[in-house]
Short mmCIF file of C-alpha atoms (C1' of nucleotides) in Angstrom, two decimals:
data_model
loop_
_atom_site.label_atom_id
_atom_site.label_comp_id
_atom_site.label_asym_id
_atom_site.label_seq_id
_atom_site.Cartn_x
_atom_site.Cartn_y
_atom_site.Cartn_z
CA MET A 1 -9.18 26.29 10.26
CA THR A 2 -12.52 24.92 11.21
CA PHE A 3 -14.57 27.61 12.84
CA GLN A 4 -17.68 26.05 14.23
CA ARG A 5 -19.22 22.68 14.49
CA ALA A 6 -21.45 21.50 11.71
CA ARG A 7 -24.90 20.84 13.09
CA SER A 8 -27.16 21.81 10.23
CA GLU A 9 -27.30 19.88 7.01
CA GLU A 10 -25.88 22.73 4.96
CA GLN A 11 -22.92 23.01 7.27
CA ARG A 12 -22.31 19.35 6.80
CA GLU A 13 -22.44 19.92 3.08
CA ILE A 14 -19.77 22.59 3.40
CA ARG A 15 -17.54 20.13 5.22
CA ARG A 16 -18.00 17.62 2.44
CA ARG A 17 -17.07 20.23 -0.12
CA VAL A 18 -13.96 21.21 1.79
CA ILE A 19 -12.85 17.60 1.86
CA LEU A 20 -13.58 17.08 -1.82
CA ASP A 21 -11.88 20.31 -2.83
CA THR A 22 -8.84 19.57 -0.74
CA THR A 23 -8.58 16.13 -2.29
CA ALA A 24 -8.95 17.58 -5.76
CA ALA A 25 -6.20 20.07 -5.02
CA MET A 26 -3.93 17.27 -3.85
CA LEU A 27 -4.62 15.28 -6.98
CA GLU A 28 -3.36 18.22 -9.00
CA THR A 29 0.07 17.74 -7.54
CA MET A 30 0.33 14.01 -6.83
CA PRO A 31 -0.98 10.70 -8.13
CA VAL A 32 -3.98 8.98 -6.60
CA SER A 33 -1.81 6.46 -4.79
CA GLU A 34 -0.08 9.20 -2.82
CA VAL A 35 -3.21 10.88 -1.54
CA SER A 36 -3.36 9.65 2.04
CA LEU A 37 -5.98 10.29 4.65
CA ASN A 38 -3.35 11.61 7.02
CA GLU A 39 -2.12 14.29 4.68
CA LEU A 40 -5.59 15.04 3.39
CA SER A 41 -7.03 15.63 6.82
CA ARG A 42 -4.02 17.73 7.74
CA ARG A 43 -4.53 19.95 4.71
CA ALA A 44 -8.27 20.15 5.21
CA GLY A 45 -7.72 21.24 8.80
CA LEU A 46 -9.78 18.37 10.15
CA ALA A 47 -8.93 15.34 12.20
CA LYS A 48 -8.74 12.13 10.22
CA SER A 49 -11.62 10.64 12.16
CA ASN A 50 -13.67 13.65 11.26
CA VAL A 51 -12.96 13.22 7.57
CA LEU A 52 -14.21 9.67 7.89
CA ARG A 53 -17.37 11.01 9.47
CA TYR A 54 -18.27 12.52 6.13
CA PHE A 55 -16.97 9.81 3.81
CA GLU A 56 -16.94 6.15 4.58
CA SER A 57 -13.43 5.64 3.22
CA ARG A 58 -10.65 7.23 1.27
CA GLU A 59 -11.90 5.45 -1.84
CA ALA A 60 -15.39 6.88 -1.42
CA ILE A 61 -13.97 10.39 -1.61
CA LEU A 62 -12.02 9.64 -4.74
CA LEU A 63 -14.96 7.88 -6.33
CA GLU A 64 -17.20 10.87 -5.86
CA LEU A 65 -14.52 13.12 -7.28
CA PHE A 66 -14.08 10.80 -10.21
CA ASP A 67 -17.74 10.76 -10.99
CA HIS A 68 -17.89 14.53 -11.00
CA ALA A 69 -14.76 14.89 -13.11
CA CYS A 70 -16.23 12.44 -15.61
CA ALA A 71 -19.39 14.43 -16.08
CA GLN A 72 -17.48 17.65 -16.52
CA TRP A 73 -15.10 16.16 -19.04
CA LEU A 74 -17.98 14.72 -21.04
CA GLU A 75 -19.48 18.17 -21.35
CA GLU A 76 -16.23 19.61 -22.62
CA LEU A 77 -15.81 16.75 -25.05
CA GLY A 78 -19.31 17.32 -26.38
CA GLU A 79 -18.60 20.97 -27.03
CA ARG A 80 -15.29 20.22 -28.64
CA LEU A 81 -16.81 17.65 -30.95
CA VAL A 82 -19.49 19.89 -32.43
CA ILE A 83 -16.81 22.45 -33.21
CA VAL A 84 -14.36 20.03 -34.75
CA ILE A 85 -16.54 17.59 -36.63
CA ASP A 86 -18.30 18.40 -39.88
CA PRO A 87 -21.48 16.33 -39.95
CA ALA A 88 -21.33 16.27 -43.74
CA GLY A 89 -17.74 15.04 -43.82
CA ALA A 90 -16.54 11.61 -44.83
CA VAL A 91 -16.80 8.83 -42.24
CA ARG A 92 -13.09 8.37 -42.11
CA ASP A 93 -12.54 12.05 -41.49
CA ARG A 94 -15.13 12.19 -38.77
CA GLY A 95 -13.59 9.19 -37.10
CA ASP A 96 -10.15 10.71 -37.11
CA ARG A 97 -11.41 14.01 -35.86
CA PHE A 98 -13.30 12.30 -33.12
CA ALA A 99 -10.16 10.50 -32.04
CA GLY A 100 -8.19 13.71 -32.11
CA ALA A 101 -10.77 15.60 -30.09
CA PHE A 102 -11.12 12.75 -27.65
CA ALA A 103 -7.41 12.57 -26.97
CA ALA A 104 -6.96 16.33 -26.84
CA SER A 105 -9.88 16.77 -24.49
CA LEU A 106 -8.14 14.55 -21.94
CA GLU A 107 -4.99 16.63 -21.99
CA PRO A 108 -6.19 19.07 -19.32
CA HIS A 109 -7.82 16.28 -17.34
CA ARG A 110 -4.83 14.42 -16.02
CA THR A 111 -6.43 13.70 -12.70
CA LEU A 112 -9.45 12.24 -14.45
CA CYS A 113 -7.18 9.85 -16.30
CA ASP A 114 -5.42 8.95 -13.09
CA LEU A 115 -8.71 8.26 -11.35
CA LEU A 116 -9.97 6.30 -14.32
CA SER A 117 -6.95 4.05 -14.26
CA ALA A 118 -7.39 3.48 -10.54
CA GLN A 119 -11.12 3.05 -10.78
CA ALA A 120 -11.62 -0.67 -11.14
CA SER A 121 -8.48 -1.81 -9.38
CA VAL A 122 -8.59 0.48 -6.36
CA LEU A 123 -11.53 2.83 -6.03
CA GLU A 124 -14.26 0.26 -6.40
CA HIS A 125 -12.79 -1.72 -3.55
CA ASN A 126 -13.33 -0.77 0.02
CA VAL A 127 -16.62 0.97 -0.44
CA SER A 128 -20.03 -0.16 0.74
CA THR A 129 -22.55 -1.73 -1.60
CA GLU A 130 -24.65 1.42 -1.48
CA ILE A 131 -21.81 3.64 -2.62
CA ALA A 132 -20.70 1.08 -5.17
CA ALA A 133 -24.16 0.82 -6.68
CA ARG A 134 -24.77 4.54 -6.71
CA TYR A 135 -21.43 5.18 -8.34
CA LYS A 136 -21.85 2.41 -10.88
CA ARG A 137 -25.23 3.72 -11.91
CA SER A 138 -23.70 7.12 -12.44
CA MET A 139 -20.86 5.64 -14.44
CA HIS A 140 -23.39 3.79 -16.51
CA ASP A 141 -24.93 7.13 -17.39
CA ASN A 142 -21.55 8.64 -18.17
CA LEU A 143 -20.64 5.79 -20.45
CA ALA A 144 -24.04 6.07 -22.13
CA ALA A 145 -23.40 9.77 -22.64
CA LEU A 146 -20.08 8.99 -24.27
CA GLY A 147 -21.80 6.42 -26.45
CA GLY A 148 -24.36 9.07 -27.37
CA LEU A 149 -21.63 11.47 -28.44
CA ILE A 150 -20.05 8.81 -30.60
CA LEU A 151 -23.35 7.88 -32.13
CA ARG A 152 -24.20 11.47 -32.88
CA HIS A 153 -21.00 12.09 -34.82
CA LEU A 154 -20.55 8.62 -36.22
CA PRO A 155 -24.09 7.32 -36.74
CA GLU A 156 -22.71 4.70 -39.11
CA LEU A 157 -21.55 2.76 -36.08
CA GLY A 158 -25.06 2.08 -34.94
CA GLU A 159 -26.15 2.21 -31.34
CA GLU A 160 -24.45 -1.00 -30.32
CA GLY A 161 -21.24 -0.17 -32.13
CA ALA A 162 -21.08 3.26 -30.56
CA TRP A 163 -21.63 1.78 -27.13
CA LYS A 164 -18.88 -0.75 -27.63
CA VAL A 165 -16.42 1.83 -28.85
CA ALA A 166 -17.21 3.91 -25.78
CA GLY A 167 -16.45 1.03 -23.47
CA MET A 168 -13.28 0.08 -25.28
CA ALA A 169 -12.09 3.67 -25.28
CA ALA A 170 -12.61 3.93 -21.53
CA VAL A 171 -10.76 0.69 -20.94
CA PHE A 172 -7.94 1.83 -23.15
CA VAL A 173 -7.50 5.15 -21.40
CA GLY A 174 -7.38 3.39 -18.06
CA GLY A 175 -4.83 0.94 -19.36
CA LEU A 176 -2.64 3.47 -21.09
CA TRP A 177 -2.42 6.10 -18.41
CA PRO A 178 -0.14 4.29 -15.96
CA HIS A 179 2.46 3.88 -18.69
CA THR A 180 2.78 7.62 -18.99
CA ASN A 181 3.83 8.06 -15.37
CA PRO A 182 7.08 6.17 -15.18
CA SER A 183 8.72 5.79 -11.79
CA PRO A 184 11.95 7.70 -11.13
CA SER A 185 14.04 4.57 -11.57
CA MET A 186 12.27 3.81 -14.84
CA LEU A 187 12.98 7.34 -15.98
CA ALA A 188 16.64 6.83 -15.17
CA ALA A 189 16.58 3.63 -17.18
CA TYR A 190 15.10 5.52 -20.10
CA ASP A 191 17.80 8.14 -19.86
CA ALA A 192 20.53 5.54 -19.78
CA ASP A 193 19.32 3.52 -22.74
CA PRO A 194 17.88 5.26 -25.82
CA ALA A 195 16.57 1.95 -27.09
CA LEU A 196 14.34 1.75 -24.03
CA ALA A 197 13.28 5.36 -24.35
CA ALA A 198 12.03 4.57 -27.85
CA MET A 199 9.34 2.30 -26.46
CA ARG A 200 7.72 4.96 -24.30
CA MET A 201 4.18 5.67 -25.33
CA PRO A 202 3.25 9.35 -25.35
CA PHE A 203 -0.20 9.58 -23.85
CA ILE A 204 -2.09 11.86 -26.22
CA GLU A 205 -0.61 10.58 -29.46
CA THR A 206 -0.94 6.92 -28.58
CA LEU A 207 -4.46 7.46 -27.40
CA GLU A 208 -5.46 9.32 -30.52
CA GLU A 209 -4.11 6.62 -32.75
CA ALA A 210 -5.70 3.83 -30.77
CA ILE A 211 -9.11 5.46 -30.73
CA ALA A 212 -8.89 6.16 -34.44
CA THR A 213 -7.96 2.54 -35.03
CA LEU A 214 -10.81 1.32 -32.84
CA ILE A 215 -13.28 3.47 -34.72
CA SER A 216 -11.98 2.39 -38.10
CA GLY A 217 -12.23 -1.20 -37.01
CA ALA A 218 -15.72 -0.83 -35.64
CA LEU A 219 -16.81 0.88 -38.83
CA SER A 220 -15.37 -1.74 -41.13
CA ARG A 221 -16.84 -4.49 -38.99
CA THR A 222 -20.34 -3.04 -38.92
CA ARG A 223 -20.11 -2.67 -42.65
CA LEU A 224 -18.90 -6.20 -43.19
CA SER A 225 -21.24 -7.92 -40.80
CA PRO A 226 -24.78 -6.55 -41.03
CA PRO A 227 -26.65 -6.06 -37.76
CA GLY A 228 -28.32 -9.12 -36.37
CA ARG A 229 -25.57 -11.43 -37.50
CA ARG A 230 -23.22 -13.03 -35.08
CA MET B 1 11.30 -25.71 6.70
CA THR B 2 14.63 -24.41 5.61
CA PHE B 3 17.27 -26.92 6.50
CA GLN B 4 20.65 -25.40 6.01
CA ARG B 5 22.12 -22.08 5.28
CA ALA B 6 22.79 -21.08 1.72
CA ARG B 7 26.49 -20.50 1.27
CA SER B 8 27.11 -21.61 -2.28
CA GLU B 9 25.73 -19.81 -5.27
CA GLU B 10 23.52 -22.73 -6.25
CA GLN B 11 22.00 -22.82 -2.78
CA ARG B 12 21.23 -19.16 -3.13
CA GLU B 13 19.59 -19.94 -6.43
CA ILE B 14 17.40 -22.51 -4.71
CA ARG B 15 16.29 -19.88 -2.20
CA ARG B 16 15.35 -17.56 -5.03
CA ARG B 17 13.34 -20.29 -6.67
CA VAL B 18 11.52 -21.09 -3.45
CA ILE B 19 10.55 -17.45 -3.09
CA LEU B 20 9.42 -17.18 -6.69
CA ASP B 21 7.47 -20.43 -6.55
CA THR B 22 5.79 -19.50 -3.31
CA THR B 23 4.80 -16.15 -4.75
CA ALA B 24 3.46 -17.82 -7.88
CA ALA B 25 1.43 -20.19 -5.75
CA MET B 26 -0.02 -17.29 -3.81
CA LEU B 27 -0.94 -15.49 -7.00
CA GLU B 28 -2.99 -18.52 -7.98
CA THR B 29 -5.30 -17.88 -5.08
CA MET B 30 -5.22 -14.12 -4.56
CA PRO B 31 -4.72 -10.92 -6.52
CA VAL B 32 -1.39 -9.17 -6.72
CA SER B 33 -2.45 -6.51 -4.25
CA GLU B 34 -2.99 -9.09 -1.54
CA VAL B 35 0.39 -10.74 -1.81
CA SER B 36 2.25 -9.30 1.14
CA LEU B 37 5.83 -9.87 2.19
CA ASN B 38 4.66 -10.99 5.61
CA GLU B 39 2.47 -13.76 4.32
CA LEU B 40 4.89 -14.66 1.57
CA SER B 41 7.81 -15.09 3.92
CA ARG B 42 5.64 -17.05 6.30
CA ARG B 43 4.65 -19.47 3.55
CA ALA B 44 8.16 -19.72 2.20
CA GLY B 45 9.42 -20.57 5.68
CA LEU B 46 11.82 -17.66 5.72
CA ALA B 47 12.04 -14.49 7.72
CA LYS B 48 10.89 -11.41 5.89
CA SER B 49 14.33 -9.87 6.08
CA ASN B 50 15.73 -12.99 4.53
CA VAL B 51 13.34 -12.77 1.60
CA LEU B 52 14.57 -9.25 1.04
CA ARG B 53 18.11 -10.57 1.01
CA TYR B 54 17.30 -12.29 -2.26
CA PHE B 55 15.03 -9.68 -3.84
CA GLU B 56 15.35 -5.98 -3.39
CA SER B 57 11.63 -5.47 -2.92
CA ARG B 58 8.25 -7.09 -3.20
CA GLU B 59 7.83 -5.53 -6.61
CA ALA B 60 11.10 -7.01 -7.84
CA ILE B 61 9.79 -10.50 -7.09
CA LEU B 62 6.57 -9.88 -8.94
CA LEU B 63 8.36 -8.27 -11.85
CA GLU B 64 10.58 -11.28 -12.35
CA LEU B 65 7.58 -13.55 -12.16
CA PHE B 66 5.73 -11.40 -14.64
CA ASP B 67 8.57 -11.47 -17.09
CA HIS B 68 8.74 -15.23 -16.96
CA ALA B 69 4.99 -15.66 -17.28
CA CYS B 70 5.02 -13.38 -20.29
CA ALA B 71 7.60 -15.44 -22.13
CA GLN B 72 5.76 -18.65 -21.40
CA TRP B 73 2.44 -17.27 -22.54
CA LEU B 74 3.98 -15.99 -25.77
CA GLU B 75 5.18 -19.47 -26.56
CA GLU B 76 1.74 -20.93 -26.02
CA LEU B 77 0.17 -18.21 -28.10
CA GLY B 78 2.60 -18.90 -30.92
CA GLU B 79 1.70 -22.57 -30.94
CA ARG B 80 -1.99 -21.85 -30.78
CA LEU B 81 -1.79 -19.44 -33.68
CA VAL B 82 -0.13 -21.80 -36.14
CA ILE B 83 -2.83 -24.35 -35.38
CA VAL B 84 -5.74 -21.98 -35.68
CA ILE B 85 -4.77 -19.69 -38.53
CA ASP B 86 -4.79 -20.71 -42.15
CA PRO B 87 -2.05 -18.70 -43.88
CA ALA B 88 -4.01 -18.84 -47.09
CA GLY B 89 -7.21 -17.57 -45.52
CA ALA B 90 -8.78 -14.17 -46.03
CA VAL B 91 -7.33 -11.26 -44.04
CA ARG B 92 -10.54 -10.75 -42.16
CA ASP B 93 -10.67 -14.39 -41.16
CA ARG B 94 -7.08 -14.41 -40.01
CA GLY B 95 -7.66 -11.29 -37.99
CA ASP B 96 -10.68 -12.76 -36.26
CA ARG B 97 -8.92 -16.02 -35.57
CA PHE B 98 -5.96 -14.18 -34.19
CA ALA B 99 -8.21 -12.26 -31.84
CA GLY B 100 -9.93 -15.45 -30.77
CA ALA B 101 -6.68 -17.27 -30.14
CA PHE B 102 -5.23 -14.28 -28.34
CA ALA B 103 -8.15 -14.00 -25.96
CA ALA B 104 -8.45 -17.74 -25.43
CA SER B 105 -4.73 -18.09 -24.75
CA LEU B 106 -5.05 -15.71 -21.83
CA GLU B 107 -7.81 -17.74 -20.22
CA PRO B 108 -5.45 -20.05 -18.31
CA HIS B 109 -3.10 -17.17 -17.54
CA ARG B 110 -5.12 -15.20 -15.04
CA THR B 111 -2.12 -14.29 -12.95
CA LEU B 112 -0.34 -12.99 -16.02
CA CYS B 113 -3.26 -10.67 -16.68
CA ASP B 114 -3.25 -9.56 -13.09
CA LEU B 115 0.46 -8.82 -13.18
CA LEU B 116 0.10 -7.06 -16.50
CA SER B 117 -2.54 -4.76 -15.13
CA ALA B 118 -0.37 -3.98 -12.12
CA GLN B 119 2.79 -3.64 -14.15
CA ALA B 120 3.01 0.04 -14.94
CA SER B 121 1.10 1.34 -11.96
CA VAL B 122 2.67 -0.77 -9.22
CA LEU B 123 5.43 -3.15 -10.22
CA GLU B 124 7.62 -0.66 -12.01
CA HIS B 125 7.67 1.52 -8.95
CA ASN B 126 9.90 0.77 -6.04
CA VAL B 127 12.60 -1.06 -7.93
CA SER B 128 16.15 0.06 -8.63
CA THR B 129 17.15 1.43 -12.01
CA GLU B 130 19.09 -1.75 -12.70
CA ILE B 131 16.09 -3.96 -12.19
CA ALA B 132 13.85 -1.54 -14.03
CA ALA B 133 16.15 -1.41 -17.03
CA ARG B 134 16.71 -5.14 -17.13
CA TYR B 135 13.01 -5.82 -16.90
CA LYS B 136 12.13 -3.19 -19.48
CA ARG B 137 14.59 -4.63 -21.93
CA SER B 138 13.04 -8.02 -21.46
CA MET B 139 9.56 -6.61 -21.93
CA HIS B 140 10.76 -4.92 -25.07
CA ASP B 141 11.72 -8.33 -26.39
CA ASN B 142 8.42 -9.81 -25.33
CA LEU B 143 6.48 -7.09 -27.07
CA ALA B 144 8.63 -7.51 -30.15
CA ALA B 145 7.89 -11.22 -30.08
CA LEU B 146 4.18 -10.48 -29.94
CA GLY B 147 4.60 -8.07 -32.81
CA GLY B 148 6.42 -10.80 -34.69
CA LEU B 149 3.55 -13.21 -34.18
CA ILE B 150 1.11 -10.65 -35.44
CA LEU B 151 3.25 -9.86 -38.43
CA ARG B 152 3.67 -13.49 -39.30
CA HIS B 153 -0.04 -14.18 -39.41
CA LEU B 154 -1.15 -10.79 -40.62
CA PRO B 155 1.66 -9.58 -42.86
CA GLU B 156 -0.71 -7.07 -44.42
CA LEU B 157 -0.30 -4.95 -41.33
CA GLY B 158 3.31 -4.28 -42.04
CA GLU B 159 6.00 -4.19 -39.40
CA GLU B 160 4.96 -0.90 -37.88
CA GLY B 161 1.29 -1.79 -37.88
CA ALA B 162 1.96 -5.12 -36.22
CA TRP B 163 4.08 -3.46 -33.58
CA LYS B 164 1.40 -0.92 -32.85
CA VAL B 165 -1.32 -3.52 -32.58
CA ALA B 166 0.89 -5.45 -30.16
CA GLY B 167 1.28 -2.43 -27.92
CA MET B 168 -2.38 -1.54 -28.05
CA ALA B 169 -3.37 -5.10 -27.26
CA ALA B 170 -1.10 -5.16 -24.21
CA VAL B 171 -2.48 -1.86 -23.00
CA PHE B 172 -6.01 -3.08 -23.50
CA VAL B 173 -5.50 -6.28 -21.56
CA GLY B 174 -4.03 -4.31 -18.69
CA GLY B 175 -6.93 -1.92 -18.73
CA LEU B 176 -9.63 -4.51 -19.04
CA TRP B 177 -8.48 -6.97 -16.45
CA PRO B 178 -9.32 -5.01 -13.30
CA HIS B 179 -12.92 -4.71 -14.45
CA THR B 180 -13.28 -8.46 -14.37
CA ASN B 181 -12.45 -8.68 -10.68
CA PRO B 182 -15.22 -6.74 -9.02
CA SER B 183 -15.02 -6.15 -5.31
CA PRO B 184 -17.48 -7.97 -3.06
CA SER B 185 -19.57 -4.86 -2.62
CA MET B 186 -19.62 -4.33 -6.36
CA LEU B 187 -20.74 -7.90 -6.80
CA ALA B 188 -23.54 -7.30 -4.35
CA ALA B 189 -24.52 -4.22 -6.32
CA TYR B 190 -24.61 -6.30 -9.47
CA ASP B 191 -26.81 -8.87 -7.80
CA ALA B 192 -29.20 -6.25 -6.56
CA ASP B 193 -29.62 -4.42 -9.84
CA PRO B 194 -29.82 -6.35 -13.12
CA ALA B 195 -29.36 -3.12 -15.06
CA LEU B 196 -25.94 -2.78 -13.49
CA ALA B 197 -25.09 -6.40 -14.09
CA ALA B 198 -25.73 -5.84 -17.79
CA MET B 199 -22.75 -3.51 -18.01
CA ARG B 200 -20.25 -6.05 -16.75
CA MET B 201 -17.62 -6.88 -19.31
CA PRO B 202 -16.74 -10.56 -19.58
CA PHE B 203 -12.99 -10.74 -19.94
CA ILE B 204 -12.45 -13.18 -22.78
CA GLU B 205 -15.33 -12.07 -24.96
CA THR B 206 -14.68 -8.36 -24.56
CA LEU B 207 -11.00 -8.89 -25.19
CA GLU B 208 -11.61 -10.93 -28.32
CA GLU B 209 -13.91 -8.35 -29.77
CA ALA B 210 -11.61 -5.46 -28.95
CA ILE B 211 -8.58 -7.15 -30.48
CA ALA B 212 -10.55 -8.06 -33.56
CA THR B 213 -11.69 -4.46 -33.84
CA LEU B 214 -8.17 -3.16 -33.39
CA ILE B 215 -6.87 -5.45 -36.10
CA SER B 216 -9.67 -4.55 -38.48
CA GLY B 217 -8.97 -0.91 -37.86
CA ALA B 218 -5.24 -1.24 -38.32
CA LEU B 219 -5.81 -3.16 -41.54
CA SER B 220 -8.21 -0.64 -43.00
CA ARG B 221 -5.93 2.21 -42.00
CA THR B 222 -2.82 0.72 -43.56
CA ARG B 223 -4.80 0.13 -46.68
CA LEU B 224 -6.20 3.63 -46.75
CA SER B 225 -3.01 5.46 -45.92
CA PRO B 226 0.00 4.02 -47.77
CA PRO B 227 3.22 3.64 -45.77
CA GLY B 228 5.34 6.73 -45.44
CA ARG B 229 2.37 9.04 -45.35
CA ARG B 230 1.34 10.80 -42.18
"C1'" DC C 1 -29.22 27.40 33.64
"C1'" DA C 2 -29.18 22.12 33.38
"C1'" DG C 3 -29.24 18.32 30.44
"C1'" DT C 4 -28.71 16.07 26.06
"C1'" DT C 5 -26.83 15.35 21.81
"C1'" DT C 6 -23.06 14.85 18.74
"C1'" DA C 7 -19.11 17.13 15.99
"C1'" DC C 8 -14.70 16.84 16.78
"C1'" DA C 9 -9.74 15.71 18.15
"C1'" DG C 10 -6.42 12.67 19.37
"C1'" DA C 11 -4.90 8.34 21.15
"C1'" DC C 12 -4.95 3.97 19.60
"C1'" DC C 13 -5.10 -0.46 16.61
"C1'" DT C 14 -3.45 -3.53 12.94
"C1'" DC C 15 -1.01 -4.15 9.03
"C1'" DC C 16 2.09 -2.82 5.43
"C1'" DG C 17 7.09 -2.63 3.20
"C1'" DG C 18 11.47 -2.27 4.74
"C1'" DT C 19 15.80 -1.78 8.02
"C1'" DC C 20 18.78 -2.83 11.94
"C1'" DT C 21 20.77 -5.72 15.31
"C1'" DT C 22 21.68 -9.98 17.12
"C1'" DT C 23 22.30 -14.80 16.82
"C1'" DT C 24 24.16 -18.83 14.79
"C1'" DG C 25 25.46 -22.23 11.41
"C1'" DA C 26 29.01 -23.57 8.04
"C1'" DC C 27 33.52 -23.30 6.70
"C1'" DA C 28 38.91 -22.43 7.04
"C1'" DT C 29 42.64 -22.61 9.86
"C1'" DC C 30 45.62 -24.16 13.53
"C1'" DG D 1 39.02 -31.49 17.14
"C1'" DA D 2 38.99 -26.75 19.00
"C1'" DT D 3 38.83 -22.02 17.45
"C1'" DG D 4 37.93 -18.00 14.76
"C1'" DT D 5 35.65 -15.75 10.96
"C1'" DC D 6 32.05 -14.38 8.08
"C1'" DA D 7 27.83 -14.35 6.12
"C1'" DA D 8 22.90 -16.38 6.44
"C1'" DA D 9 19.13 -16.14 9.05
"C1'" DA D 10 15.78 -14.43 12.52
"C1'" DG D 11 13.30 -11.14 14.87
"C1'" DA D 12 12.86 -6.71 16.97
"C1'" DC D 13 12.04 -2.48 15.26
"C1'" DC D 14 10.49 1.74 12.35
"C1'" DG D 15 7.43 5.07 10.06
"C1'" DG D 16 3.26 5.45 7.80
"C1'" DA D 17 -0.88 3.61 5.87
"C1'" DG D 18 -6.26 3.14 6.64
"C1'" DG D 19 -9.40 2.97 10.11
"C1'" DT D 20 -11.63 2.72 15.11
"C1'" DC D 21 -12.49 4.15 19.87
"C1'" DT D 22 -13.07 7.29 23.51
"C1'" DG D 23 -13.17 11.47 25.93
"C1'" DT D 24 -14.41 16.37 25.51
"C1'" DA D 25 -16.83 20.28 24.69
"C1'" DA D 26 -19.78 23.00 21.68
"C1'" DA D 27 -24.17 23.69 20.24
"C1'" DC D 28 -28.98 23.06 20.79
"C1'" DT D 29 -33.42 22.00 24.02
"C1'" DG D 30 -36.15 22.37 27.95
#
DNA sequence: CAGTTTACAGACCTCCGGTCTTTTGACATC
DNA sequence: GATGTCAAAAGACCGGAGGTCTGTAAACTG
């Protein structure tokens, strides 16, 4: 697969891209936890040690991928929002439409959700301080961008309120996602007992409702307690 | 450590308890991900294969522990709530107090939070359908109990609203928890850059605010959209 | 063409969850 | 009390994980 050795910087960059692309392709067909360095390096046509020449750990690869996926999703969400939300509409309507667009925009970004849910518990471990700091700064920007989108379409929330909703939404997505990937045995349990199946949470619908509820709550709370008050 | 062989059923039960207690003790000092069968069996004074004679997998042990911790926490939360909430108080006040009690009640239950966050993504995998079903039924009851507590102190939410808030709260706790256990390198990054440190989410405070927001939202939404409407 | 650098592959390491095989302790029977 | 049986226990073992170490050879430099 590999044709010649990477000596120039641009060749090294190509290697990095191959690794990232291969990982992204794997994530399309399997959860984060199943992406192993062995299989990844096999698919990329490189030796494992060579993969680790370009990334300091498995987690560092996934983190970079996550960061990129985040930025791309945010762009799509931004576009979707301006289409869907009428700036002159009622607050309640804008909130609901935001929630709907938010949830729907994640539908084609399953791997982003998967990475998000693994972020704090897995990805942020086993990377150097440099990588951790760089990534966290980038995530700070992403979260700020999400807060900006919220503020733009729901200015009633205020800057602080919008920021908080952004953080809560991110946390919620990360918490909800794992529940939508039941293990085979759990699936069998669902099949066997309809009462259990009833408590499954469909990802998009649950997310939409939760975000809408969060926004409603944040709105009513900013209204009830004027800024500056604790 | 182990003195005689377990031949009677009650002796077997003692073995199970030793394993569960040892695991619980380990969880007091390390996160779920670091509890390994090797170390566990060493501490319990049993061979690894012997531990697996009593539990079908590492996850099965943790799942049973999680279930038990859940039930115990729910009891404590129930007691706390009747002390803290004035049934005659305003809805808003009851909601806020509920959120406060909810968050505070989790403070001494760090391992519960840890298990909760690992639940869907780790624990529910790698167990048989029997265990999965049994556990899920139990969790169904636990969630219903939480819903019951919510309904009791915030009857305005209605049964469905209370149930939904319960589910969302559980999801949120599971999503938030990992962010409160930063890796060493992440901690170093925080130390180096105050701007990064500012985006840390303190567990209890963030949780309290999110739950309060969720409740406010659910309340305003039930008020705005009468039951039966979609 | 000789020498130096270094990308790369593959053997190797430790640890994980889990299985398989062997040993041995506790009981029932003679 | 000796003997046989059966399951509890222990420990060797397995494949695969993430990651390191070392030898090789390809590309540059003089």
